Amino acid sequence: MTTLDPAVAIPKLEEFLKTMAKAGRLDLRFKVSAATPKTEHDPQLRVECDGQDVDILLGRGGELLDAIEHLAAKVLRLHSDEQSLIVFDSHNFRSDRALELRLMAEAAAERVEHSGQKFEMSPMNSRDRRIVHLALKGRSGVRTESDGAGSHRRIIIFPNK
C-alpha cells in the first residue's frame, strides 16, 4: 500500500487546486487535510470543496468533482488503482451518493432474487462499484461481478443458485 506524506502532498495539492480554480475562473475554496484511514481502501487525504461555484462540481452526478479528484491523483503521481488514497467531497455529496448506491443495489438485488434474471447496472467508477459490491456482499441470494473496461466498467448482479 502506498502511503502519502501529508507534509509533501498537502501543499502540492493546495497549489494545484488554487491554480486550477483561478484558471477556470471558479469561485471555489479547498480545504486539504490528512485523513485517518481505517482500512487500506480508505483515503489518506481529504479535500473539502466550498464556494459559490460548488454546484458546478456536483452537477451531473459529481462528474467534475470526480475529474478534479482524478487530476489531483495525477499531480501526486498516483497510479489509477491508488486514486482512492484521496477523496474530494462537498456538502456530504459522497455520503449521500453512497447511500443512494446502497439503496439502488438493494432494489436491484431484490429484482434479481424475484426474477431469477441477472441485472446490469450502469457504468460507474471504482469507488462506486466497491460500495455496491460491499452492500451486497452478505446477501445470500445474489452475487456481484464487475465487467467491462475503463469508463464502461459496470456491475452485474447474478442470482445465486
PDB file of C-alpha atoms in Angstrom, residues 76-142:
ATOM      1  CA  LEU A  76       0.513  13.359  -6.767  1.00  0.00           C
ATOM      2  CA  ARG A  77       1.737  10.740  -9.280  1.00  0.00           C
ATOM      3  CA  LEU A  78      -0.636   8.053  -8.045  1.00  0.00           C
ATOM      4  CA  HIS A  79      -1.426   5.046 -10.209  1.00  0.00           C
ATOM      5  CA  SER A  80      -5.090   4.575 -11.148  1.00  0.00           C
ATOM      6  CA  ASP A  81      -5.506   1.830  -8.535  1.00  0.00           C
ATOM      7  CA  GLU A  82      -4.207   4.263  -5.876  1.00  0.00           C
ATOM      8  CA  GLN A  83      -6.633   7.081  -6.683  1.00  0.00           C
ATOM      9  CA  SER A  84      -8.758   6.065  -3.701  1.00  0.00           C
ATOM     10  CA  LEU A  85      -5.993   7.419  -1.436  1.00  0.00           C
ATOM     11  CA  ILE A  86      -7.528  10.864  -1.872  1.00  0.00           C
ATOM     12  CA  VAL A  87     -11.173  11.852  -1.703  1.00  0.00           C
ATOM     13  CA  PHE A  88     -12.858  15.085  -2.728  1.00  0.00           C
ATOM     14  CA  ASP A  89     -16.198  15.974  -1.197  1.00  0.00           C
ATOM     15  CA  SER A  90     -18.587  18.879  -0.860  1.00  0.00           C
ATOM     16  CA  HIS A  91     -21.692  19.251   1.280  1.00  0.00           C
ATOM     17  CA  ASN A  92     -21.690  15.495   2.117  1.00  0.00           C
ATOM     18  CA  PHE A  93     -22.049  14.571  -1.563  1.00  0.00           C
ATOM     19  CA  ARG A  94     -20.006  11.358  -1.152  1.00  0.00           C
ATOM     20  CA  SER A  95     -22.012  10.021   1.805  1.00  0.00           C
ATOM     21  CA  ASP A  96     -25.289  10.894   0.068  1.00  0.00           C
ATOM     22  CA  ARG A  97     -24.044   9.144  -3.081  1.00  0.00           C
ATOM     23  CA  ALA A  98     -23.003   6.078  -1.066  1.00  0.00           C
ATOM     24  CA  LEU A  99     -26.470   5.852   0.479  1.00  0.00           C
ATOM     25  CA  GLU A 100     -28.067   6.205  -2.969  1.00  0.00           C
ATOM     26  CA  LEU A 101     -25.843   3.430  -4.361  1.00  0.00           C
ATOM     27  CA  ARG A 102     -26.633   1.080  -1.470  1.00  0.00           C
ATOM     28  CA  LEU A 103     -30.368   1.648  -1.959  1.00  0.00           C
ATOM     29  CA  MET A 104     -30.052   1.059  -5.721  1.00  0.00           C
ATOM     30  CA  ALA A 105     -28.041  -2.110  -5.064  1.00  0.00           C
ATOM     31  CA  GLU A 106     -30.659  -3.449  -2.636  1.00  0.00           C
ATOM     32  CA  ALA A 107     -33.502  -2.711  -5.073  1.00  0.00           C
ATOM     33  CA  ALA A 108     -31.619  -4.385  -7.930  1.00  0.00           C
ATOM     34  CA  ALA A 109     -30.802  -7.402  -5.746  1.00  0.00           C
ATOM     35  CA  GLU A 110     -34.474  -7.829  -4.823  1.00  0.00           C
ATOM     36  CA  ARG A 111     -35.354  -7.702  -8.501  1.00  0.00           C
ATOM     37  CA  VAL A 112     -32.754 -10.368  -9.299  1.00  0.00           C
ATOM     38  CA  GLU A 113     -33.921 -12.605  -6.450  1.00  0.00           C
ATOM     39  CA  HIS A 114     -37.562 -12.369  -7.554  1.00  0.00           C
ATOM     40  CA  SER A 115     -37.000 -12.675 -11.299  1.00  0.00           C
ATOM     41  CA  GLY A 116     -34.043 -15.055 -11.329  1.00  0.00           C
ATOM     42  CA  GLN A 117     -32.542 -12.868 -14.097  1.00  0.00           C
ATOM     43  CA  LYS A 118     -29.217 -11.024 -13.927  1.00  0.00           C
ATOM     44  CA  PHE A 119     -29.240  -7.233 -13.689  1.00  0.00           C
ATOM     45  CA  GLU A 120     -26.612  -4.935 -15.219  1.00  0.00           C
ATOM     46  CA  MET A 121     -26.036  -1.622 -13.502  1.00  0.00           C
ATOM     47  CA  SER A 122     -24.887   1.495 -15.334  1.00  0.00           C
ATOM     48  CA  PRO A 123     -21.136   2.058 -15.683  1.00  0.00           C
ATOM     49  CA  MET A 124     -19.542   3.609 -12.605  1.00  0.00           C
ATOM     50  CA  ASN A 125     -16.143   4.430 -11.168  1.00  0.00           C
ATOM     51  CA  SER A 126     -14.216   2.035  -8.951  1.00  0.00           C
ATOM     52  CA  ARG A 127     -15.226   3.743  -5.692  1.00  0.00           C
ATOM     53  CA  ASP A 128     -18.936   3.451  -6.536  1.00  0.00           C
ATOM     54  CA  ARG A 129     -18.536  -0.169  -7.672  1.00  0.00           C
ATOM     55  CA  ARG A 130     -16.838  -1.012  -4.383  1.00  0.00           C
ATOM     56  CA  ILE A 131     -19.785   0.457  -2.456  1.00  0.00           C
ATOM     57  CA  VAL A 132     -22.227  -1.725  -4.419  1.00  0.00           C
ATOM     58  CA  HIS A 133     -20.118  -4.874  -4.035  1.00  0.00           C
ATOM     59  CA  LEU A 134     -19.867  -4.327  -0.274  1.00  0.00           C
ATOM     60  CA  ALA A 135     -23.582  -3.515   0.041  1.00  0.00           C
ATOM     61  CA  LEU A 136     -24.499  -6.899  -1.447  1.00  0.00           C
ATOM     62  CA  LYS A 137     -21.618  -8.950  -0.049  1.00  0.00           C
ATOM     63  CA  GLY A 138     -23.630 -10.517   2.769  1.00  0.00           C
ATOM     64  CA  ARG A 139     -26.767 -11.105   0.718  1.00  0.00           C
ATOM     65  CA  SER A 140     -27.067 -14.852   0.114  1.00  0.00           C
ATOM     66  CA  GLY A 141     -29.497 -14.677  -2.821  1.00  0.00           C
ATOM     67  CA  VAL A 142     -27.174 -12.803  -5.188  1.00  0.00           C
TER      68      VAL A 142
END
